XYZ file of N, CA and C in Angstrom:
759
model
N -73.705 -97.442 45.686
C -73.412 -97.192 44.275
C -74.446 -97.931 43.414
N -75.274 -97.457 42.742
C -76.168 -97.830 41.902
C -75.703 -98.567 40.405
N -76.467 -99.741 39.866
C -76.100 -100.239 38.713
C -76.599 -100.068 37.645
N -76.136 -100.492 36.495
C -76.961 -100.431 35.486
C -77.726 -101.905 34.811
N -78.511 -101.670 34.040
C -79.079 -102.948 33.819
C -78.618 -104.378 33.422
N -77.043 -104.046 33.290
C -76.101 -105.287 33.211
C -75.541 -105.724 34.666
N -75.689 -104.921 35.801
C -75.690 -105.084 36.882
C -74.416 -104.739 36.684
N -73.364 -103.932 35.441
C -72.530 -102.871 36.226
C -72.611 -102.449 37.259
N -71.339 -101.691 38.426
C -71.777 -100.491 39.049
C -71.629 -99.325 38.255
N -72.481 -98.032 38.405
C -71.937 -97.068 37.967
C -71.735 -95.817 38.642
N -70.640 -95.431 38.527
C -70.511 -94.003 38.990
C -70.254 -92.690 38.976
N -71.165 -92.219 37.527
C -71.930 -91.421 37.523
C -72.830 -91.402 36.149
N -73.009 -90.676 36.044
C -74.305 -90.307 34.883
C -74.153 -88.567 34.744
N -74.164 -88.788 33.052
C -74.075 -87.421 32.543
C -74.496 -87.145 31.300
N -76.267 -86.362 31.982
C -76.741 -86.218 30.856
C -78.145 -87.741 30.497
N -77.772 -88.638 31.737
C -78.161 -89.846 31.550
C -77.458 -90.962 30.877
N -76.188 -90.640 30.478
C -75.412 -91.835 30.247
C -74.226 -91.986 31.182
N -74.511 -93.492 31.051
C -73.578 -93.635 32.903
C -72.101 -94.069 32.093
N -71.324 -93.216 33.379
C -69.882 -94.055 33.486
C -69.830 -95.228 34.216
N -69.575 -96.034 33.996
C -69.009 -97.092 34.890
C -68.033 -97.454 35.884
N -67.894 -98.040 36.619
C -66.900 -98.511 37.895
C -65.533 -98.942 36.767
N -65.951 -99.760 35.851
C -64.668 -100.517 35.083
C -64.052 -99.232 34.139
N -64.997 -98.376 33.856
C -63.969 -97.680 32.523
C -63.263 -96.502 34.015
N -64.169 -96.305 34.921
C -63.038 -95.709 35.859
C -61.621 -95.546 36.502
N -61.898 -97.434 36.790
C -60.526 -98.526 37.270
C -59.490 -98.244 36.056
N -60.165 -98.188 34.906
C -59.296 -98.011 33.474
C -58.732 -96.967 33.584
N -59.494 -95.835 33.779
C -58.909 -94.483 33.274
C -58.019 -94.346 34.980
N -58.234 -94.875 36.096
C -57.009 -94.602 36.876
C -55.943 -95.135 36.775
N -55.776 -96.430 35.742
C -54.741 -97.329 35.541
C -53.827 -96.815 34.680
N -54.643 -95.875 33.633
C -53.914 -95.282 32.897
C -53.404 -93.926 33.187
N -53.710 -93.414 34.173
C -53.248 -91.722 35.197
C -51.807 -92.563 35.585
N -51.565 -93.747 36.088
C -50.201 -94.171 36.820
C -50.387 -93.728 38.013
N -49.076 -93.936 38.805
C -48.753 -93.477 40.284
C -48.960 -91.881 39.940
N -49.705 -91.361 40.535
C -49.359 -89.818 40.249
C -49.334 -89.037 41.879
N -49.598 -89.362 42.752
C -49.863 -88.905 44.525
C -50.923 -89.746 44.644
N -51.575 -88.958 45.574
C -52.528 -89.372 46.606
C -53.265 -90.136 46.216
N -53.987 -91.154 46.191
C -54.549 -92.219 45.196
C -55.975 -91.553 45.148
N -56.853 -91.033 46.026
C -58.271 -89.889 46.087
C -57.871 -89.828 45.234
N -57.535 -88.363 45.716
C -57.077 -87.497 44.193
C -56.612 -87.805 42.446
N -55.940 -88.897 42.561
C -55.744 -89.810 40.761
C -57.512 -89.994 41.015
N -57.772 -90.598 41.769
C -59.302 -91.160 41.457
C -60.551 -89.910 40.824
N -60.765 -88.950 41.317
C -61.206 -88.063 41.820
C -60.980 -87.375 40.195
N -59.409 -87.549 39.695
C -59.261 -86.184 38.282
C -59.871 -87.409 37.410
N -59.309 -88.705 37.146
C -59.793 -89.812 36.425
C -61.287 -89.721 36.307
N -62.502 -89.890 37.329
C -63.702 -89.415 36.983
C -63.731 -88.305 36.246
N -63.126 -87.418 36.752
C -63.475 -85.735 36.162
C -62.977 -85.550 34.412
N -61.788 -86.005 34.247
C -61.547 -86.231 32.966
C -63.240 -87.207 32.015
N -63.819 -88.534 32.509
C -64.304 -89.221 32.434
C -65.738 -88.448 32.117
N -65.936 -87.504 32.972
C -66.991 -86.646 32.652
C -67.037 -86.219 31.604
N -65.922 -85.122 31.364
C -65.332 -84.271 30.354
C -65.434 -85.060 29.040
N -64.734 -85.466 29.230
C -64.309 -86.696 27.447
C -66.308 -86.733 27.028
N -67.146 -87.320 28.124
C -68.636 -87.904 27.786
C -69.146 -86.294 27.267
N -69.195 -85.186 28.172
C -69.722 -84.035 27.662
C -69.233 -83.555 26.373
N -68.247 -83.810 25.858
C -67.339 -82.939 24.791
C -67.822 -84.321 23.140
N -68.411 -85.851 23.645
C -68.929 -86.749 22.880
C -69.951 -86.182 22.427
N -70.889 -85.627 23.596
C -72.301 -85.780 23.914
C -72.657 -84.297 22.653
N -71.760 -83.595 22.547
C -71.854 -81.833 22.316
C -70.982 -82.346 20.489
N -70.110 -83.120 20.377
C -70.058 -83.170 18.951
C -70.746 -84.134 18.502
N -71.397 -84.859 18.716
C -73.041 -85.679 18.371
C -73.572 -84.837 18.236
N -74.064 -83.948 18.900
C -75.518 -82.788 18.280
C -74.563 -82.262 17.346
N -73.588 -82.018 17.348
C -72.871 -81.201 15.836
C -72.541 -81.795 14.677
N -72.960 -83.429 14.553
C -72.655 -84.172 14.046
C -71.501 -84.242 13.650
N -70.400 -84.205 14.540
C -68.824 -84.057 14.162
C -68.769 -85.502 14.801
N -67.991 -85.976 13.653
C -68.011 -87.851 13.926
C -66.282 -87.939 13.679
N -65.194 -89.184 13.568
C -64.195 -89.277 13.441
C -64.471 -90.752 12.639
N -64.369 -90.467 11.456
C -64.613 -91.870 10.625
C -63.139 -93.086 11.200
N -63.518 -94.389 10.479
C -62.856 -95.480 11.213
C -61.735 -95.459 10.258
N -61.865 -94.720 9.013
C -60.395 -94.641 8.824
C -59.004 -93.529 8.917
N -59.900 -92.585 9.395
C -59.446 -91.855 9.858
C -58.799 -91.848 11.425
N -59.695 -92.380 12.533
C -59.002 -93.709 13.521
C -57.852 -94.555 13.123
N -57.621 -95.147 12.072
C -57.285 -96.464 11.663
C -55.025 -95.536 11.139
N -55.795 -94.252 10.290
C -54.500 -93.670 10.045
C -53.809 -93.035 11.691
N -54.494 -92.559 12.319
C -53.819 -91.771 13.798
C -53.419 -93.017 14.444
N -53.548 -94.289 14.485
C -53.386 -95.421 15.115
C -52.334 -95.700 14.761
N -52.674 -95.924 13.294
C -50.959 -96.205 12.787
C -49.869 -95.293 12.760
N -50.300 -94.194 12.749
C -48.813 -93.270 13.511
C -48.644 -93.249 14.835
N -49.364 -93.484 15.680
C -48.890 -94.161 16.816
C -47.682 -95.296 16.936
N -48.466 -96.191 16.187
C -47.567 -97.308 15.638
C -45.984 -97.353 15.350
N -46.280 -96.271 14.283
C -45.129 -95.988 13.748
C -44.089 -94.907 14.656
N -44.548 -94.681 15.278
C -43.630 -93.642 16.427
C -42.874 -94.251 17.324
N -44.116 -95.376 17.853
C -43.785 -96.470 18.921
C -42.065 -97.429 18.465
N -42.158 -97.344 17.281
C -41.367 -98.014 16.335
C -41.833 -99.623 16.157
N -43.171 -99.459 15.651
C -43.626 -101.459 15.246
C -44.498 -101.733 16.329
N -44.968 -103.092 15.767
C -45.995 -103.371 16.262
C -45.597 -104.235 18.082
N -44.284 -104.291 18.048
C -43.555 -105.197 19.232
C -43.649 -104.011 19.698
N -42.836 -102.796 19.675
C -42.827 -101.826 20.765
C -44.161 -101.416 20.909
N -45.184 -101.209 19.803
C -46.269 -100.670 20.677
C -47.166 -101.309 21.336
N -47.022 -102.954 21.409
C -47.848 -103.305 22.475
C -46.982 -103.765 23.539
N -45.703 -103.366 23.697
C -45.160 -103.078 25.278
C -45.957 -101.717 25.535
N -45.711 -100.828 25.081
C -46.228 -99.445 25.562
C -47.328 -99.650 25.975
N -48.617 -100.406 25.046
C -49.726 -100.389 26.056
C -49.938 -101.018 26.874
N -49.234 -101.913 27.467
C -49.257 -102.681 28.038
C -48.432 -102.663 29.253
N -47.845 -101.397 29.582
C -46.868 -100.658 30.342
C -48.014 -99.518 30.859
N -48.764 -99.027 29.767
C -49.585 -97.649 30.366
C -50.984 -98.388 30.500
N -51.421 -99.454 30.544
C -52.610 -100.241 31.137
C -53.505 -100.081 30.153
N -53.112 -100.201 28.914
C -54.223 -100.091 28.047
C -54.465 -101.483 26.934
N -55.917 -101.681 27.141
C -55.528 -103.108 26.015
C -56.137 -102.153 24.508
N -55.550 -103.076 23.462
C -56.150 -102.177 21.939
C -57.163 -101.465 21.831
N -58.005 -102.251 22.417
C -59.314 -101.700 22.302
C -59.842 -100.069 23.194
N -59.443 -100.412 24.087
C -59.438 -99.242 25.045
C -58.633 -98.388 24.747
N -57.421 -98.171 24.071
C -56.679 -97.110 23.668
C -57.454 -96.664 22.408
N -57.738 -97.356 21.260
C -58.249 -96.990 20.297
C -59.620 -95.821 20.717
N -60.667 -96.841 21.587
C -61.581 -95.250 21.989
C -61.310 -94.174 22.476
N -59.535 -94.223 23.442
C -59.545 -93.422 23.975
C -58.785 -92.271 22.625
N -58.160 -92.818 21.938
C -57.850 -91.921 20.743
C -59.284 -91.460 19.953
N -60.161 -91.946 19.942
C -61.060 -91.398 18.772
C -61.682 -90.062 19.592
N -61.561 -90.460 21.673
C -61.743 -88.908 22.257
C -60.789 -87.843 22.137
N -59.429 -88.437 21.914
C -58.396 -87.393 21.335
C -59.067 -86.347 20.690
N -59.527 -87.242 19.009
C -59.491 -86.520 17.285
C -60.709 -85.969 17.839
N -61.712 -86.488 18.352
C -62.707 -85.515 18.715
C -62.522 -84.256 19.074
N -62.044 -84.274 20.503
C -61.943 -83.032 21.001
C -60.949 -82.301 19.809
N -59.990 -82.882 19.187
C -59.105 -81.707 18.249
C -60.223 -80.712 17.555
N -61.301 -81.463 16.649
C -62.308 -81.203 15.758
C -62.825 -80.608 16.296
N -63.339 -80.447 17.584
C -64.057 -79.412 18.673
C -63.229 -78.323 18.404
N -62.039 -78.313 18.881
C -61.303 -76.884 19.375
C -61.203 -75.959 18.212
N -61.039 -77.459 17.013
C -60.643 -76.547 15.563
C -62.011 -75.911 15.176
N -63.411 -76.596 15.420
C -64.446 -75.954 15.160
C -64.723 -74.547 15.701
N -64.329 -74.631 17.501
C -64.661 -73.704 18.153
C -63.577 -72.059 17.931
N -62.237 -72.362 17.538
C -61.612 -71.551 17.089
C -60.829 -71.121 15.483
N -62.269 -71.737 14.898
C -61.903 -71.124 13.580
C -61.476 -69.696 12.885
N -62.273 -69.210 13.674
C -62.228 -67.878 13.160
C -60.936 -67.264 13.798
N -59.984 -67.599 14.543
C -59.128 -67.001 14.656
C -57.973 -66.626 13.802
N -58.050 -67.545 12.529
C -57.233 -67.522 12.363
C -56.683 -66.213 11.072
N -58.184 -65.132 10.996
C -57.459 -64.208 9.970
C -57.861 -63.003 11.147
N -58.528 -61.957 10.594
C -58.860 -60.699 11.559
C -59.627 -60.975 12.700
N -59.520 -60.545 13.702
C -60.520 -60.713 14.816
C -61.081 -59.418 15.494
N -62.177 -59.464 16.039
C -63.042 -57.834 16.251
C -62.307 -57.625 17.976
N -61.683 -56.728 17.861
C -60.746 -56.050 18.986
C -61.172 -55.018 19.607
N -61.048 -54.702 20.746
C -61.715 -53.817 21.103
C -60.107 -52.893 21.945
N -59.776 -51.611 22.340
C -58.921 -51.187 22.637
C -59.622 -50.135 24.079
N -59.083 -50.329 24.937
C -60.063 -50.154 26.093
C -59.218 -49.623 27.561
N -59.610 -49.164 28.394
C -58.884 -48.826 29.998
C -60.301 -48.621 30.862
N -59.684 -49.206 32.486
C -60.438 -49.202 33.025
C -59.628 -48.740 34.251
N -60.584 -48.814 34.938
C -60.406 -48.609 36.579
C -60.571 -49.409 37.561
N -59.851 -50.223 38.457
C -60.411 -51.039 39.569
C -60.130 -50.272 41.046
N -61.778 -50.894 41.429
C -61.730 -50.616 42.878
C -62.175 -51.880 43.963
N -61.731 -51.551 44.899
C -62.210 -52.336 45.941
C -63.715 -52.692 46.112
N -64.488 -51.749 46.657
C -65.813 -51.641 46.429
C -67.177 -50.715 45.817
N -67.888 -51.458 45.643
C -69.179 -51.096 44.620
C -69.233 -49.070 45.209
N -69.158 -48.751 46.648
C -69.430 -47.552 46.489
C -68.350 -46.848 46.334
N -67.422 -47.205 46.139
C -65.986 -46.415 45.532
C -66.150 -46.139 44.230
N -66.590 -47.010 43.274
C -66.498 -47.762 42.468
C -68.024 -46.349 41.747
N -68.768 -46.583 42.624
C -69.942 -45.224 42.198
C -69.503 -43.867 42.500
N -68.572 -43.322 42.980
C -67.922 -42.613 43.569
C -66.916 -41.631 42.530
N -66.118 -43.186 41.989
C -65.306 -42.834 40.879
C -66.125 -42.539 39.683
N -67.207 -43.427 39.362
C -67.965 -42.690 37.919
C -68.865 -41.297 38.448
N -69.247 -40.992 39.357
C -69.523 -40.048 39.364
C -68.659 -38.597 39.128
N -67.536 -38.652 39.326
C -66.045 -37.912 39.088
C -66.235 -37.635 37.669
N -66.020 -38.814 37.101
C -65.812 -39.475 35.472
C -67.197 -38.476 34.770
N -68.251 -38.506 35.279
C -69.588 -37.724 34.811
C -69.390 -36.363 35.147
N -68.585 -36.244 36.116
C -68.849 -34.514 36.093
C -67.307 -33.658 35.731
N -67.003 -34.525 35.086
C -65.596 -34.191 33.904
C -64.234 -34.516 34.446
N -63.749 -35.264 35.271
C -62.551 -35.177 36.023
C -62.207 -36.486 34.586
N -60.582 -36.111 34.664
C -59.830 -37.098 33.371
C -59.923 -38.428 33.989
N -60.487 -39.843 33.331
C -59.665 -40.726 33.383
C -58.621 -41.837 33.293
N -57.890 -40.995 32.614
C -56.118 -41.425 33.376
C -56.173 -41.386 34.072
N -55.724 -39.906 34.890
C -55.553 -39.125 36.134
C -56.257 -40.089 37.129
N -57.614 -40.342 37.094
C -58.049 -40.924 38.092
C -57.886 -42.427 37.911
N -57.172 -43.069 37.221
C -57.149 -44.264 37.234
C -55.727 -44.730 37.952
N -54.695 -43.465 37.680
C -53.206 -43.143 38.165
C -53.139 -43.253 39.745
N -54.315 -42.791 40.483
C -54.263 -42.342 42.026
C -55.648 -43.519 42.398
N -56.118 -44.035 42.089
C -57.195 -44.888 42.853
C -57.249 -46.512 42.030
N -56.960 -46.469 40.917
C -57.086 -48.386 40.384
C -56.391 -49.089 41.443
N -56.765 -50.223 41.544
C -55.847 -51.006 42.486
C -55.185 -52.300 41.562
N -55.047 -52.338 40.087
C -54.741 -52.860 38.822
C -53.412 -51.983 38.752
N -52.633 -52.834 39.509
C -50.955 -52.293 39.615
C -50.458 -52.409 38.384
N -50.836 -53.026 37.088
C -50.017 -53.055 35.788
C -50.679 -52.183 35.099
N -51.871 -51.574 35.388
C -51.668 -50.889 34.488
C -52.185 -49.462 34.965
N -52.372 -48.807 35.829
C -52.956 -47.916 36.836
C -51.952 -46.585 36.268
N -50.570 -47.679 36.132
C -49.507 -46.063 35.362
C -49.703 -45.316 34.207
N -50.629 -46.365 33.600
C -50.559 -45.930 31.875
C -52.271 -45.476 32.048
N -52.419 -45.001 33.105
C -53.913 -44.472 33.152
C -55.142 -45.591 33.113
N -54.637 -46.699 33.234
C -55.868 -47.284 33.575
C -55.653 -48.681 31.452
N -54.348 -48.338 31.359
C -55.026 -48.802 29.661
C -54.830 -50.248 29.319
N -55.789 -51.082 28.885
C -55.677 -52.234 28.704
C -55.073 -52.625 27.546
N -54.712 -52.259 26.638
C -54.325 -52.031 24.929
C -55.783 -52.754 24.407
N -54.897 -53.130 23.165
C -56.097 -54.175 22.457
C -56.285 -55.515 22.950
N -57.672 -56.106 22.772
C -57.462 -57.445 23.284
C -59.218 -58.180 22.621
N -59.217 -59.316 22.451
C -60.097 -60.070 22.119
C -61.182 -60.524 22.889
N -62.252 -60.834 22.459
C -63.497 -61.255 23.536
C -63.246 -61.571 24.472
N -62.392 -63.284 23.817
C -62.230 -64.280 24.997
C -60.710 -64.179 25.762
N -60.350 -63.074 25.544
C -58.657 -62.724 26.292
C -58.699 -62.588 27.716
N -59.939 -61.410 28.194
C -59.747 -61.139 29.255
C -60.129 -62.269 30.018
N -59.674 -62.443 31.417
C -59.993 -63.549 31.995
C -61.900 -63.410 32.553
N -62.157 -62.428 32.716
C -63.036 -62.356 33.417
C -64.131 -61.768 32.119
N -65.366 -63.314 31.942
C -66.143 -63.015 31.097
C -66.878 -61.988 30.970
N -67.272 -61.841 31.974
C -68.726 -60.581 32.223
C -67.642 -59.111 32.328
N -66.299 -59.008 32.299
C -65.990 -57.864 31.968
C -65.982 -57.684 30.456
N -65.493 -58.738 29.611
C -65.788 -58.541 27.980
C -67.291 -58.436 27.659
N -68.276 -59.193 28.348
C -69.230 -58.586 27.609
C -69.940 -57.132 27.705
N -69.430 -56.496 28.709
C -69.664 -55.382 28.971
C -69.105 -54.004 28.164
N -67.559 -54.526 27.762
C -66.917 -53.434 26.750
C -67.391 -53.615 25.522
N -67.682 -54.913 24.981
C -67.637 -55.152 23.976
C -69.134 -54.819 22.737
N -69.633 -54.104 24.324
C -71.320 -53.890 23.728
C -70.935 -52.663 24.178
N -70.162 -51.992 24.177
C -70.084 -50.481 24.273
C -69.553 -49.844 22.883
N -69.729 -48.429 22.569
C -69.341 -48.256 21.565
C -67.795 -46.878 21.961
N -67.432 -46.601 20.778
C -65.415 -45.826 21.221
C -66.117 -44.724 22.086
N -65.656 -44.820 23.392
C -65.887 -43.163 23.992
C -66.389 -43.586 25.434
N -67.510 -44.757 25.345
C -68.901 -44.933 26.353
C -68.173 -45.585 27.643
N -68.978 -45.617 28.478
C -67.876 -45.703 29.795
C -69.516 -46.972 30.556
N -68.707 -47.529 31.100
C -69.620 -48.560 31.988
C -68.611 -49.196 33.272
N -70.546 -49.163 33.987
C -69.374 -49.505 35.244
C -70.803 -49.110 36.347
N -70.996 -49.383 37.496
C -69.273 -50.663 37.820
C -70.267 -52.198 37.107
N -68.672 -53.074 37.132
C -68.773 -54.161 36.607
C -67.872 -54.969 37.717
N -68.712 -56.017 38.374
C -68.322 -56.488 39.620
C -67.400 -57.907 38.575
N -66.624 -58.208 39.204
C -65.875 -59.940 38.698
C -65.220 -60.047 39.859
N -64.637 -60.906 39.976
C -63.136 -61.662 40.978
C -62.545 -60.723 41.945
N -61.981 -59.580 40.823
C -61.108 -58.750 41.328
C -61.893 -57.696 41.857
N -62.757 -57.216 41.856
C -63.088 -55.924 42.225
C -64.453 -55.696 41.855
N -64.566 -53.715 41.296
C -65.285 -53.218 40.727
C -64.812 -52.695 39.385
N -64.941 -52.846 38.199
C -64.507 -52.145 37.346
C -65.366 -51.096 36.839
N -64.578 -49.707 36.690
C -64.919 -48.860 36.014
C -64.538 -48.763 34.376
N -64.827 -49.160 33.581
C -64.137 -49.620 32.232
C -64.812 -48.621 30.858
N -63.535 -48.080 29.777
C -64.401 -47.443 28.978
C -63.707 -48.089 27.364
N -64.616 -47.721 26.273
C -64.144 -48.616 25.182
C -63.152 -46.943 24.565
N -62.232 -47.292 23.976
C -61.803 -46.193 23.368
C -61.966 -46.552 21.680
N -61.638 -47.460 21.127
C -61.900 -48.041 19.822
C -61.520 -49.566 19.698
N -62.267 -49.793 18.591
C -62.626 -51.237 18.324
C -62.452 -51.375 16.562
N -61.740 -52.353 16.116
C -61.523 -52.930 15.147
C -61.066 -54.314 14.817
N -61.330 -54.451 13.944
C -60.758 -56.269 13.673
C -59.055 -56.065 12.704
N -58.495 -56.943 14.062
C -56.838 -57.134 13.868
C -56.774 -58.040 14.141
N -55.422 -58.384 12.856
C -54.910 -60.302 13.464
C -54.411 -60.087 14.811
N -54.372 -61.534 15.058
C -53.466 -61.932 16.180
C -52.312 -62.586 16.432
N -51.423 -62.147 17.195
C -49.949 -62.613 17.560
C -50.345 -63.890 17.773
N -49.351 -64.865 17.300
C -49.612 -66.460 17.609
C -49.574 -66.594 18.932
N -49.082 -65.862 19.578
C -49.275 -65.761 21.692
C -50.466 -66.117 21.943
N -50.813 -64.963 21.422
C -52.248 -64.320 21.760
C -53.590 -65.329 21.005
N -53.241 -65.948 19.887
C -54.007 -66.738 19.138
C -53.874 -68.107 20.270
N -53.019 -68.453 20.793
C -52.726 -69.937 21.561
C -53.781 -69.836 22.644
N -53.440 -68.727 23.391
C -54.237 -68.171 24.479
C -55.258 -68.470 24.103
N -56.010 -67.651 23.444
C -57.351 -67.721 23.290
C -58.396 -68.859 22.953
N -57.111 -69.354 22.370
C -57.578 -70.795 21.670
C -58.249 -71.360 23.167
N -57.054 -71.357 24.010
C -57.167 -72.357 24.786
C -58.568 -71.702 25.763
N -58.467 -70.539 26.285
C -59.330 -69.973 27.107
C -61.042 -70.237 26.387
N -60.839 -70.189 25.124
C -62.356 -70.502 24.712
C -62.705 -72.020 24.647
N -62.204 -72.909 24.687
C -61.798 -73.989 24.826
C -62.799 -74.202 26.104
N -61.872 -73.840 26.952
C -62.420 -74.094 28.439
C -63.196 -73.668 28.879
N -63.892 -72.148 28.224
C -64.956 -71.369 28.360
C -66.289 -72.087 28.246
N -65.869 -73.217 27.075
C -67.011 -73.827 26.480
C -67.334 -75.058 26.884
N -66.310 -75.570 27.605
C -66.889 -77.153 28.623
C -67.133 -76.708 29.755
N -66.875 -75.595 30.263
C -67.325 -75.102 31.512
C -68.864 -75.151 31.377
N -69.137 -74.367 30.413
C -70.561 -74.339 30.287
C -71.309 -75.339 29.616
N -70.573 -76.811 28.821
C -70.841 -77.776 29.067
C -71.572 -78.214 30.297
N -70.088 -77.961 31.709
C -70.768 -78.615 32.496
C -71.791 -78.095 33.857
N -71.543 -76.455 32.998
C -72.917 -75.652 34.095
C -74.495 -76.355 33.137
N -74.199 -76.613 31.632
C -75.741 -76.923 31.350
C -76.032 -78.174 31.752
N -75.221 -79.089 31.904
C -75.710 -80.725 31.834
C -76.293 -81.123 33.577
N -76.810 -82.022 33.098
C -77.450 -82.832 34.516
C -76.425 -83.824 34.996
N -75.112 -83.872 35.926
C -74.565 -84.594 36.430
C -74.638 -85.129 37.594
N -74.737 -86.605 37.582
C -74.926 -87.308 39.008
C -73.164 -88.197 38.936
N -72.687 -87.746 40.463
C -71.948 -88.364 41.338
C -72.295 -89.336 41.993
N -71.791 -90.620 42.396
C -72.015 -91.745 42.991
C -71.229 -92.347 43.746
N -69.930 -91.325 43.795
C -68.597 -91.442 44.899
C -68.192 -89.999 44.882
């Protein structure tokens, strides 16, 4: 395990700024008994990552959490805890001294300011697209079926007798309306969503299959608070994922 110039250990680096052995020990002290002790160890780094990438990404956005704005979320802590006696049993029960809870709250308000940045726009019309597809097993089925589709056969009909998309194969293949970041599988939204009402694409390989997929129409409609939570959250995660496909991370355990 390699150190840093205070002769820390550290274990890891992200991006070039290292975590340390001690804020590790911290952040497993504060996971509790949870199972297998690896494993607490193991999500504790991974969180540890996360929190540094999601710092590292509202610094270039210059999204900061002023100290009094810290200073008010602290004190409703406080005040929840009921006083200043109960809340330093609490931290002192969940392994945290002041200081270390306080940063770990200012990664709280951060990430909030992230999510609220990243899903602003949800909250009036959103560009929808209304769409059905087809799944198949494989790529030459999958060429098989659009060739059908090109030389005029319906698809419903063929989405009724060959999708292997059991929810919706009855209703001909139909996805209703749905948002960029709804479907689970990215590279199938970007594929409808650059199509225009009518155009058919395919195949489109993901997880599940092959999709044969066509746009039927597209407009901007609110969203059900379901559907707004969802998305929230899925773009959310869309976007530290690729946090942590861009960054340079080194492991050291």
């Amino acid at each position: 395990m390699p150190t840093n110039e205070a002769g820390a250990p550290i274990v890891a680096r992200v991006n070039d700024q290292e975590i340390t052995l001690a804020q590790l020990n911290g952040m497993v002290t504060q996971f509790g008994q949870q199972g297998d002790a690896a494993y607490v160890r193991s999500m504790a780094l991974q969180t540890l990552i996360e929190q540094t990438l999601i710092r590292q990404a509202a610094a270039a956005q210059s999204v900061t959490i002023s100290d009094a704005e810290l200073d008010a979320a602290l004190q409703s802590n406080v005040d929840q805890a009921g006083g200043t006696t109960a809340w330093q049993t609490w931290l002192t029960s969940n392994g945290y001294s002041e200081e270390v809870f306080r940063e770990s709250l200012r990664d709280t308000l951060i990430t909030l300011r992230m999510r609220d940045l990243l899903t602003a726009d949800l909250n009036g019309d959103v560009p929808q697209v209304h769409a059905r597809h087809i799944l198949l097993a494989t790529e030459q089925e999958a060429m098989d079926v659009l060739q059908r589709l090109q030389n005029g056969d319906d698809f419903g009909a063929l989405a009724a007798v060959y999708s292997r998309d059991v929810t919706t194969r009855i209703n001909g293949g139909d996805l209703g309306w749905f948002a960029f970041d709804e479907l689970l599988e990215p590279a199938l939204s970007e594929q409808v969503f650059a199509l225009q009402a009518g155009e058919i694409v395919g195949p489109v390989q993901t997880g599940l299959g092959f999709h044969i997929i066509q746009s039927l129409e597209r407009a901007d409609r609110p969203l059900t608070e379901d559907k707004r939570a969802f998305i929230a959250q899925a773009r959310f995660e869309n976007w530290l994922n690729r946090l942590h496909s861009d960054a340079a991370i080194e492991q050291y355990i």
